[in-house]
Amino acid sequence: MSTNKQNRLQAIRGMNDLLPEASKLWQAVESACVNVLKARCYTEIRTPIVEQTQLFARSIGGDTDIVAKEMYTFEDRNGDSLTLRPEGTASCARAGIQHGLFYNQQQRLWYYGPMFRHERPQKGRYRQFYQLGAEAYGWTTPDIEAELIAAVRDMFAAVGLQKTKLQINTLGDSEARAAFREALRDYLRPFFAELDEDSQRRLDSNPLRILDSKNAKTQDIVQDAPQLTDFLSDESKSHFAQLQEHLQALEIDYTVNPRLVRGLDYYNDTVFEWVNEDFGAQATVCAGGRYDGLIEQIGGAPTPGFGFAMGMERLVQILQEQQASVLEEATHKPDVYLVSSNGIARSQALVLQAQLSRAGIQVQLHCGESSLKNQFKRADKSGARVALVIGEQESEANECGLKVLDRGAVSQEQRTIAQNDALNAVTNCLESL
Ligand code: HAM
């Protein structure tokens, strides 16, 4: 076999393996977040990872970075153009239309899974990344927006995330945006030569995105640009004011950021982002907004939508940097380590493992041939609180030894119990520790 480094197979750049140690933390974070959504009566939807390219082009928008340069698009064997999903909202909307979920119905949905964007990998930015998202269909009112924003706040609290602040903005309805686009173009045209390259390209196609430019010179120019607020309809203004009332009642701190425009084209009215203070350039952990035109745009009956997606890599990384409370939960050790001789004793140990684990006790069974002494060393290392021991003697008597492993615990001694009483004895013992 060649040892040449170039021949060694490796994961694709920007696509991460999730190793066993990290997966414990991920699972703890996932379940804490999903529980918050379940408690608000959201149900899961799973859609395919691959969709027709047209779906994303028509929903996210042809001029967005995502569609223009980041999609993993390929022709399949039938010559159809397919794309690895870069986000979940379009797929949810497509599935809802296809299966009649929006027909005279309201829906609260959540999804979780990998998304794919061919971006330049850096901290917090990957080519395969996980999003946990939620989408609500059928409500035009700001209560649903506050419900979902509050859910995100509660998810952050459940995992112990800190220093992550909410920014909100309103993009108004399509008429307001059209009038604002014109005013913005008129203002920016005289500065064309001074704008950064992306902004020059966007001046005609998508001038709103220029507000979002990270280029310092462009930011300076934009300072005095017209404000979208001046173009909002009364309805949009009152919608946004009501949302803020709800947020205040929920005691959610926020700032209104008039520059917040989002990188996807389907939004109207409310948009929001949760941004971490310390994480650097890719600090947006969670983002979303209202998209009342999307369903119609991809072929459904007009249906209002509102949702968000949370970037799991960013969330987990920030939690690690902050040494958040969820880390402790994720490092939990087995409850019981099962030490046994080979042969009949091992069969009995297998039976005990099955019984205890069915009752929700985490049992690590020592497999393979090794001395009891060696097995005890492993038991100590495992961090288990209790060891159950079936040596040859115990095995013959259908008994086992129960030994508390916790340092500083009441008893370091081994007591003998009947195997058929093990579940009871272990449960009582774990409760008393
Ligand atoms: P987005 O802003 O494109 O929105 O992505 C949402 C979140 O996904 C980001 O805030 C970030 O945390 C994470 N994310 C995005 N790209 C990457 C990447 N390359 N690497 C790591 N994390 C990333 C959407 O996707 C919309 N579908 C959100 C939405 C749902 N709007 C309404 N409903």
Short mmCIF file of C-alpha atoms and ligand atoms in Angstrom, two decimals:
data_model
loop_
_atom_site.label_atom_id
_atom_site.label_comp_id
_atom_site.label_asym_id
_atom_site.label_seq_id
_atom_site.Cartn_x
_atom_site.Cartn_y
_atom_site.Cartn_z
CA MET A 1 0.00 0.00 0.00
CA SER A 2 1.33 3.45 -0.85
CA THR A 3 2.15 5.83 1.97
CA ASN A 4 2.16 8.77 -0.42
CA LYS A 5 0.19 11.57 1.24
CA GLN A 6 -1.43 12.55 -2.03
CA ASN A 7 -3.00 9.12 -2.29
CA ARG A 8 -4.52 9.24 1.16
CA LEU A 9 -8.27 9.64 0.95
CA GLN A 10 -9.54 12.62 2.89
CA ALA A 11 -12.83 14.37 3.50
CA ILE A 12 -13.65 17.15 1.05
CA ARG A 13 -12.44 20.62 2.07
CA GLY A 14 -15.05 22.43 4.13
CA MET A 15 -16.91 19.20 4.97
CA ASN A 16 -16.42 17.93 8.50
CA ASP A 17 -16.47 14.54 10.18
CA LEU A 18 -18.30 14.53 13.46
CA LEU A 19 -16.20 12.37 15.78
CA PRO A 20 -17.59 10.40 18.76
CA GLU A 21 -16.55 12.91 21.44
CA ALA A 22 -18.14 15.82 19.57
CA SER A 23 -21.27 13.88 18.62
CA LYS A 24 -22.28 13.66 22.30
CA LEU A 25 -22.25 17.43 22.51
CA TRP A 26 -24.08 17.78 19.19
CA GLN A 27 -26.80 15.40 20.31
CA ALA A 28 -27.26 17.25 23.59
CA VAL A 29 -27.57 20.56 21.70
CA GLU A 30 -29.88 19.09 19.05
CA SER A 31 -32.27 17.56 21.53
CA ALA A 32 -32.36 20.65 23.76
CA CYS A 33 -33.24 22.81 20.74
CA VAL A 34 -35.73 20.41 19.20
CA ASN A 35 -37.52 20.05 22.54
CA VAL A 36 -38.15 23.80 22.56
CA LEU A 37 -39.86 23.51 19.16
CA LYS A 38 -41.83 20.42 20.14
CA ALA A 39 -43.09 22.27 23.21
CA ARG A 40 -44.54 24.88 20.83
CA CYS A 41 -46.25 22.16 18.74
CA TYR A 42 -43.89 22.14 15.75
CA THR A 43 -43.54 18.84 13.90
CA GLU A 44 -40.64 17.54 11.88
CA ILE A 45 -40.49 17.47 8.10
CA ARG A 46 -37.72 15.65 6.21
CA THR A 47 -37.09 16.49 2.60
CA PRO A 48 -34.51 15.10 0.15
CA ILE A 49 -31.01 16.54 0.11
CA VAL A 50 -31.15 16.86 -3.69
CA GLU A 51 -33.75 18.97 -5.52
CA GLN A 52 -34.25 20.34 -9.00
CA THR A 53 -31.91 23.29 -9.55
CA GLN A 54 -34.89 25.41 -10.62
CA LEU A 55 -36.36 25.28 -7.12
CA PHE A 56 -33.46 27.22 -5.62
CA ALA A 57 -32.97 29.53 -8.60
CA ARG A 58 -36.63 30.58 -8.44
CA SER A 59 -36.89 30.95 -4.67
CA ILE A 60 -33.54 32.20 -3.34
CA GLY A 61 -33.00 34.43 -6.39
CA GLY A 62 -30.66 34.19 -9.40
CA ASP A 63 -28.53 37.14 -8.38
CA THR A 64 -27.82 36.02 -4.80
CA ASP A 65 -24.34 34.71 -3.94
CA ILE A 66 -25.90 31.36 -3.10
CA VAL A 67 -27.42 30.76 -6.52
CA ALA A 68 -24.86 32.68 -8.61
CA LYS A 69 -21.73 31.03 -7.23
CA GLU A 70 -22.20 28.66 -4.32
CA MET A 71 -24.47 25.82 -5.36
CA TYR A 72 -23.35 22.24 -5.86
CA THR A 73 -25.14 21.69 -9.15
CA PHE A 74 -24.72 18.68 -11.42
CA GLU A 75 -26.44 16.81 -14.20
CA ASP A 76 -27.71 13.40 -13.24
CA ARG A 77 -27.71 10.42 -15.58
CA ASN A 78 -30.97 11.57 -17.18
CA GLY A 79 -29.49 14.97 -17.99
CA ASP A 80 -31.62 16.74 -15.34
CA SER A 81 -30.01 19.63 -13.49
CA LEU A 82 -29.99 18.83 -9.78
CA THR A 83 -28.59 20.71 -6.79
CA LEU A 84 -27.54 19.75 -3.27
CA ARG A 85 -29.82 21.90 -1.12
CA PRO A 86 -28.09 25.12 0.03
CA GLU A 87 -30.85 25.77 2.60
CA GLY A 88 -34.11 24.26 3.83
CA THR A 89 -36.82 26.86 3.29
CA ALA A 90 -37.27 26.28 -0.44
CA SER A 91 -37.47 22.50 0.06
CA CYS A 92 -40.08 22.90 2.82
CA ALA A 93 -42.16 25.16 0.60
CA ARG A 94 -41.87 22.75 -2.34
CA ALA A 95 -42.89 19.77 -0.20
CA GLY A 96 -45.80 21.71 1.30
CA ILE A 97 -47.15 22.61 -2.14
CA GLN A 98 -46.61 19.11 -3.54
CA HIS A 99 -48.45 17.39 -0.67
CA GLY A 100 -51.21 19.94 -0.19
CA LEU A 101 -50.03 20.94 3.29
CA PHE A 102 -51.01 24.55 2.76
CA TYR A 103 -54.48 23.87 1.45
CA ASN A 104 -56.81 25.47 4.02
CA GLN A 105 -54.30 24.63 6.70
CA GLN A 106 -51.72 26.25 8.89
CA GLN A 107 -48.47 24.45 9.53
CA ARG A 108 -45.72 24.61 12.12
CA LEU A 109 -42.74 22.63 10.83
CA TRP A 110 -39.11 22.04 11.81
CA TYR A 111 -36.26 20.35 10.00
CA TYR A 112 -32.68 19.40 10.67
CA GLY A 113 -29.94 18.32 8.33
CA PRO A 114 -26.93 19.12 6.17
CA MET A 115 -26.92 21.99 3.67
CA PHE A 116 -24.29 22.60 0.99
CA ARG A 117 -22.70 25.82 -0.23
CA HIS A 118 -19.43 26.12 -2.11
CA GLU A 119 -18.09 28.99 0.01
CA ARG A 120 -14.50 29.69 0.99
CA PRO A 121 -14.08 27.65 4.18
CA GLN A 122 -13.08 29.53 7.32
CA LYS A 123 -14.01 29.49 11.01
CA GLY A 124 -17.78 29.11 11.17
CA ARG A 125 -18.16 28.74 7.42
CA TYR A 126 -18.20 25.34 5.78
CA ARG A 127 -19.25 23.71 2.52
CA GLN A 128 -21.40 21.15 4.28
CA PHE A 129 -23.06 22.53 7.40
CA TYR A 130 -26.07 21.63 9.50
CA GLN A 131 -29.10 23.79 9.96
CA LEU A 132 -31.91 23.40 12.44
CA GLY A 133 -34.80 25.35 10.99
CA ALA A 134 -38.46 26.04 11.62
CA GLU A 135 -41.09 27.36 9.22
CA ALA A 136 -44.64 28.47 10.00
CA TYR A 137 -47.18 28.71 7.16
CA GLY A 138 -50.55 30.39 7.05
CA TRP A 139 -50.14 33.37 9.39
CA THR A 140 -49.69 37.00 8.30
CA THR A 141 -49.60 38.36 11.87
CA PRO A 142 -46.54 39.22 13.96
CA ASP A 143 -47.55 36.87 16.80
CA ILE A 144 -46.11 33.88 14.90
CA GLU A 145 -42.88 35.85 14.40
CA ALA A 146 -42.60 36.56 18.12
CA GLU A 147 -43.38 32.90 18.86
CA LEU A 148 -40.45 31.73 16.76
CA ILE A 149 -38.06 34.40 17.94
CA ALA A 150 -38.96 33.47 21.53
CA ALA A 151 -38.32 29.82 20.67
CA VAL A 152 -34.79 30.72 19.57
CA ARG A 153 -34.25 32.69 22.77
CA ASP A 154 -35.37 29.64 24.76
CA MET A 155 -33.09 27.32 22.76
CA PHE A 156 -30.13 29.53 23.59
CA ALA A 157 -31.13 29.49 27.25
CA ALA A 158 -31.54 25.70 27.20
CA VAL A 159 -27.96 25.18 26.00
CA GLY A 160 -26.49 28.04 28.01
CA LEU A 161 -25.47 30.26 25.07
CA GLN A 162 -24.53 33.80 26.04
CA LYS A 163 -23.68 37.12 24.43
CA THR A 164 -25.87 36.55 21.39
CA LYS A 165 -28.04 39.50 20.48
CA LEU A 166 -31.14 39.87 18.38
CA GLN A 167 -31.27 42.33 15.48
CA ILE A 168 -34.50 42.94 13.63
CA ASN A 169 -35.54 44.96 10.61
CA THR A 170 -38.48 45.31 8.26
CA LEU A 171 -38.13 45.19 4.49
CA GLY A 172 -41.71 46.31 3.90
CA ASP A 173 -43.95 45.03 1.11
CA SER A 174 -42.92 44.66 -2.53
CA GLU A 175 -44.15 48.15 -3.52
CA ALA A 176 -42.12 49.79 -0.77
CA ARG A 177 -39.04 47.82 -1.76
CA ALA A 178 -39.49 48.69 -5.44
CA ALA A 179 -39.75 52.42 -4.66
CA PHE A 180 -36.80 52.19 -2.26
CA ARG A 181 -34.69 50.30 -4.83
CA GLU A 182 -35.23 53.12 -7.32
CA ALA A 183 -34.32 55.79 -4.76
CA LEU A 184 -31.24 53.83 -3.71
CA ARG A 185 -30.08 53.41 -7.32
CA ASP A 186 -30.52 57.14 -7.96
CA TYR A 187 -28.49 57.93 -4.86
CA LEU A 188 -25.71 55.40 -5.58
CA ARG A 189 -25.22 55.99 -9.33
CA PRO A 190 -23.00 59.08 -8.92
CA PHE A 191 -20.73 56.98 -6.62
CA PHE A 192 -20.53 54.01 -9.03
CA ALA A 193 -16.75 54.18 -9.58
CA GLU A 194 -16.11 54.20 -5.82
CA LEU A 195 -18.25 51.16 -4.99
CA ASP A 196 -16.68 47.73 -4.49
CA GLU A 197 -16.94 45.27 -7.36
CA ASP A 198 -19.83 43.22 -5.93
CA SER A 199 -21.82 46.36 -5.20
CA GLN A 200 -21.25 47.68 -8.74
CA ARG A 201 -22.65 44.42 -10.06
CA ARG A 202 -25.62 44.65 -7.70
CA LEU A 203 -26.54 48.24 -8.45
CA ASP A 204 -28.98 47.19 -11.17
CA SER A 205 -29.95 43.71 -10.09
CA ASN A 206 -30.18 43.92 -6.29
CA PRO A 207 -29.21 47.30 -4.82
CA LEU A 208 -30.58 46.42 -1.35
CA ARG A 209 -27.67 44.04 -0.85
CA ILE A 210 -25.28 46.99 -1.20
CA LEU A 211 -26.49 48.16 2.22
CA ASP A 212 -25.06 44.93 3.58
CA SER A 213 -21.60 45.36 1.97
CA LYS A 214 -18.61 44.77 4.25
CA ASN A 215 -16.41 47.09 2.15
CA ALA A 216 -15.40 50.16 4.21
CA LYS A 217 -15.61 52.66 1.34
CA THR A 218 -19.01 51.35 0.27
CA GLN A 219 -20.19 51.47 3.89
CA ASP A 220 -19.18 55.15 4.03
CA ILE A 221 -21.13 55.94 0.88
CA VAL A 222 -24.16 54.07 2.14
CA GLN A 223 -24.20 56.07 5.39
CA ASP A 224 -26.20 58.87 3.81
CA ALA A 225 -28.32 56.73 1.50
CA PRO A 226 -32.12 56.97 1.68
CA GLN A 227 -33.74 54.79 4.36
CA LEU A 228 -36.25 52.07 3.64
CA THR A 229 -38.27 53.28 6.64
CA ASP A 230 -39.32 56.31 4.63
CA PHE A 231 -41.00 54.08 2.05
CA LEU A 232 -42.91 51.74 4.34
CA SER A 233 -46.68 51.46 4.13
CA ASP A 234 -48.74 52.14 7.27
CA GLU A 235 -49.57 48.46 7.40
CA SER A 236 -45.91 47.42 7.45
CA LYS A 237 -45.12 50.01 10.07
CA SER A 238 -47.89 48.85 12.35
CA HIS A 239 -46.92 45.18 11.80
CA PHE A 240 -43.36 45.95 12.85
CA ALA A 241 -44.53 47.98 15.85
CA GLN A 242 -46.74 45.09 17.00
CA LEU A 243 -43.88 42.65 16.71
CA GLN A 244 -41.82 44.90 18.94
CA GLU A 245 -44.62 45.03 21.50
CA HIS A 246 -44.66 41.24 21.61
CA LEU A 247 -40.89 41.11 22.00
CA GLN A 248 -41.04 43.59 24.84
CA ALA A 249 -43.74 41.55 26.58
CA LEU A 250 -41.49 38.50 26.21
CA GLU A 251 -38.58 40.51 27.63
CA ILE A 252 -36.43 39.83 24.60
CA ASP A 253 -33.78 42.49 24.04
CA TYR A 254 -33.31 43.56 20.44
CA THR A 255 -31.94 46.32 18.28
CA VAL A 256 -33.50 47.57 15.08
CA ASN A 257 -30.79 47.42 12.42
CA PRO A 258 -31.97 49.25 9.27
CA ARG A 259 -29.02 47.73 7.34
CA LEU A 260 -30.16 44.18 7.91
CA VAL A 261 -31.30 42.98 4.47
CA ARG A 262 -30.38 39.23 4.35
CA GLY A 263 -28.70 37.42 1.47
CA LEU A 264 -31.74 35.63 0.08
CA ASP A 265 -34.34 37.35 -2.07
CA TYR A 266 -37.58 35.86 -0.79
CA TYR A 267 -38.10 38.04 2.29
CA ASN A 268 -40.66 40.77 2.96
CA ASP A 269 -41.44 42.72 6.12
CA THR A 270 -39.80 41.21 9.21
CA VAL A 271 -36.22 39.88 9.02
CA PHE A 272 -33.95 39.05 11.94
CA GLU A 273 -30.55 37.71 12.91
CA TRP A 274 -29.04 36.55 16.20
CA VAL A 275 -25.41 37.64 16.27
CA ASN A 276 -22.75 36.53 18.72
CA GLU A 277 -20.52 39.28 20.08
CA ASP A 278 -17.23 37.38 20.18
CA PHE A 279 -17.20 34.93 17.30
CA GLY A 280 -15.64 37.08 14.57
CA ALA A 281 -16.67 37.42 10.95
CA GLN A 282 -19.20 34.56 10.82
CA ALA A 283 -21.05 35.55 13.96
CA THR A 284 -24.66 35.07 12.83
CA VAL A 285 -25.86 31.96 14.61
CA CYS A 286 -29.48 32.09 13.53
CA ALA A 287 -31.37 34.06 10.90
CA GLY A 288 -34.73 34.25 9.22
CA GLY A 289 -37.76 36.27 8.34
CA ARG A 290 -41.10 36.52 6.60
CA TYR A 291 -41.57 35.35 3.03
CA ASP A 292 -45.18 35.80 1.96
CA GLY A 293 -44.48 35.67 -1.79
CA LEU A 294 -42.35 32.55 -1.97
CA ILE A 295 -45.01 29.84 -2.16
CA GLU A 296 -46.76 31.58 -5.04
CA GLN A 297 -43.45 32.23 -6.76
CA ILE A 298 -42.72 28.51 -6.96
CA GLY A 299 -46.19 27.52 -8.09
CA GLY A 300 -48.42 27.27 -5.01
CA ALA A 301 -51.46 29.25 -3.92
CA PRO A 302 -50.54 32.45 -2.03
CA THR A 303 -49.47 31.37 1.47
CA PRO A 304 -47.68 33.49 4.04
CA GLY A 305 -44.54 32.03 5.58
CA PHE A 306 -42.16 32.86 8.37
CA GLY A 307 -39.15 30.96 9.66
CA PHE A 308 -35.53 30.77 10.68
CA ALA A 309 -32.49 28.53 10.40
CA MET A 310 -29.76 28.07 12.95
CA GLY A 311 -26.19 27.13 11.97
CA MET A 312 -25.27 24.20 14.20
CA GLU A 313 -21.48 24.31 13.66
CA ARG A 314 -21.43 27.94 14.75
CA LEU A 315 -23.69 27.30 17.71
CA VAL A 316 -21.63 24.34 18.94
CA GLN A 317 -18.32 26.14 18.43
CA ILE A 318 -19.48 29.19 20.37
CA LEU A 319 -20.79 26.95 23.15
CA GLN A 320 -17.37 25.33 23.33
CA GLU A 321 -15.63 28.69 23.45
CA GLN A 322 -18.00 29.81 26.19
CA GLN A 323 -17.68 26.57 28.19
CA ALA A 324 -21.48 26.52 28.24
CA SER A 325 -23.56 24.41 30.62
CA VAL A 326 -24.57 21.92 27.93
CA LEU A 327 -20.94 20.73 27.75
CA GLU A 328 -21.27 19.09 31.17
CA GLU A 329 -24.36 17.22 30.14
CA ALA A 330 -22.59 16.05 27.00
CA THR A 331 -19.64 14.57 28.85
CA HIS A 332 -21.70 12.27 31.00
CA LYS A 333 -20.24 8.88 31.72
CA PRO A 334 -21.81 5.38 31.85
CA ASP A 335 -23.82 4.58 34.96
CA VAL A 336 -22.60 1.02 35.24
CA TYR A 337 -19.51 -0.87 34.09
CA LEU A 338 -20.01 -4.62 33.82
CA VAL A 339 -17.00 -6.75 34.74
CA SER A 340 -17.25 -10.49 34.08
CA SER A 341 -15.28 -13.69 33.52
CA ASN A 342 -15.49 -15.42 30.17
CA GLY A 343 -18.04 -18.12 29.42
CA ILE A 344 -21.31 -18.45 31.38
CA ALA A 345 -20.51 -15.35 33.45
CA ARG A 346 -20.27 -13.28 30.23
CA SER A 347 -23.64 -14.61 29.06
CA GLN A 348 -25.13 -13.58 32.41
CA ALA A 349 -23.50 -10.16 32.07
CA LEU A 350 -25.08 -9.77 28.63
CA VAL A 351 -28.48 -10.57 30.12
CA LEU A 352 -27.94 -8.00 32.89
CA GLN A 353 -26.87 -5.37 30.36
CA ALA A 354 -30.05 -5.97 28.38
CA GLN A 355 -32.23 -5.70 31.53
CA LEU A 356 -30.58 -2.57 32.92
CA SER A 357 -30.34 -0.71 29.63
CA ARG A 358 -34.01 -1.37 28.93
CA ALA A 359 -34.69 0.51 32.15
CA GLY A 360 -32.71 3.50 30.84
CA ILE A 361 -29.49 2.80 32.76
CA GLN A 362 -26.33 3.25 30.67
CA VAL A 363 -24.28 0.10 30.89
CA GLN A 364 -20.85 -0.44 29.40
CA LEU A 365 -20.08 -4.15 29.09
CA HIS A 366 -16.47 -5.24 29.03
CA CYS A 367 -16.14 -7.37 25.93
CA GLY A 368 -13.18 -9.50 24.90
CA GLU A 369 -10.81 -11.61 26.94
CA SER A 370 -9.07 -9.92 29.83
CA SER A 371 -8.36 -10.47 33.52
CA LEU A 372 -10.79 -9.15 36.14
CA LYS A 373 -7.99 -6.91 37.41
CA ASN A 374 -7.60 -5.35 34.01
CA GLN A 375 -11.37 -4.96 33.66
CA PHE A 376 -11.51 -3.10 36.99
CA LYS A 377 -8.88 -0.68 35.72
CA ARG A 378 -11.06 0.00 32.67
CA ALA A 379 -14.11 0.39 34.91
CA ASP A 380 -12.31 3.10 36.89
CA LYS A 381 -11.19 4.84 33.71
CA SER A 382 -14.68 4.77 32.20
CA GLY A 383 -15.96 7.18 34.85
CA ALA A 384 -18.89 4.84 35.64
CA ARG A 385 -20.39 5.28 39.07
CA VAL A 386 -21.05 1.63 39.73
CA ALA A 387 -19.38 -1.64 38.74
CA LEU A 388 -21.23 -4.93 38.57
CA VAL A 389 -18.97 -7.94 38.83
CA ILE A 390 -19.68 -11.53 37.81
CA GLY A 391 -16.65 -13.71 38.52
CA GLU A 392 -16.77 -17.51 38.30
CA GLN A 393 -17.98 -17.88 41.90
CA GLU A 394 -20.74 -15.31 41.53
CA SER A 395 -21.73 -16.87 38.24
CA GLU A 396 -22.25 -20.32 39.78
CA ALA A 397 -24.45 -18.82 42.51
CA ASN A 398 -26.39 -16.58 40.04
CA GLU A 399 -25.10 -13.60 41.96
CA CYS A 400 -23.05 -10.51 41.23
CA GLY A 401 -20.93 -8.04 43.12
CA LEU A 402 -22.00 -4.40 43.29
CA LYS A 403 -19.25 -1.87 43.87
CA VAL A 404 -19.52 1.88 44.06
CA LEU A 405 -16.75 3.50 42.03
CA ASP A 406 -17.33 7.13 42.86
CA ARG A 407 -14.38 8.67 44.61
CA GLY A 408 -15.36 9.87 48.08
CA ALA A 409 -18.51 7.76 48.02
CA VAL A 410 -19.80 6.05 51.15
CA SER A 411 -18.64 2.57 50.35
CA GLN A 412 -15.73 1.25 48.30
CA GLU A 413 -16.65 -2.27 49.28
CA GLN A 414 -18.28 -4.85 47.17
CA ARG A 415 -21.58 -6.33 48.26
CA THR A 416 -23.13 -9.42 46.85
CA ILE A 417 -26.62 -9.42 45.38
CA ALA A 418 -28.76 -11.89 43.45
CA GLN A 419 -28.60 -11.34 39.68
CA ASN A 420 -32.36 -11.19 39.48
CA ASP A 421 -32.32 -8.36 42.02
CA ALA A 422 -29.62 -6.40 40.15
CA LEU A 423 -31.96 -3.90 38.47
CA ASN A 424 -33.50 -3.00 41.79
CA ALA A 425 -30.22 -2.80 43.64
CA VAL A 426 -28.48 -0.74 40.94
CA THR A 427 -31.41 1.67 40.66
CA ASN A 428 -31.42 2.25 44.44
CA CYS A 429 -27.68 2.56 44.55
CA LEU A 430 -27.54 5.13 41.69
CA GLU A 431 -30.30 7.15 43.32
CA SER A 432 -28.42 7.23 46.63
CA LEU A 433 -25.19 8.57 45.07
P1 HAM B 1 -29.03 31.90 5.94
O1 HAM B 1 -28.79 33.23 6.57
O2 HAM B 1 -28.46 31.70 4.59
O3 HAM B 1 -30.60 31.70 5.93
O4 HAM B 1 -28.48 30.76 6.89
C1 HAM B 1 -28.95 30.62 8.21
C2 HAM B 1 -27.80 30.26 9.14
O5 HAM B 1 -27.11 29.09 8.67
C3 HAM B 1 -26.69 31.30 9.20
O6 HAM B 1 -27.01 32.34 10.10
C4 HAM B 1 -25.53 30.47 9.71
O7 HAM B 1 -25.60 30.30 11.11
C5 HAM B 1 -25.75 29.16 9.02
N1 HAM B 1 -24.91 29.07 7.80
C6 HAM B 1 -25.16 29.58 6.59
N2 HAM B 1 -24.15 29.31 5.73
C7 HAM B 1 -23.23 28.61 6.43
C8 HAM B 1 -21.96 28.03 6.12
N3 HAM B 1 -21.43 28.08 4.90
N4 HAM B 1 -21.29 27.38 7.10
C9 HAM B 1 -21.81 27.29 8.35
N5 HAM B 1 -23.00 27.82 8.70
C10 HAM B 1 -23.70 28.46 7.77
C11 HAM B 1 -31.23 30.59 5.44
O8 HAM B 1 -30.64 29.60 5.10
C12 HAM B 1 -32.72 30.71 5.43
N6 HAM B 1 -33.26 29.47 4.84
C13 HAM B 1 -33.25 30.94 6.83
C14 HAM B 1 -34.75 31.00 6.86
C15 HAM B 1 -35.60 30.03 7.23
N7 HAM B 1 -35.49 32.03 6.50
C16 HAM B 1 -36.76 31.72 6.64
N8 HAM B 1 -36.84 30.49 7.06
#
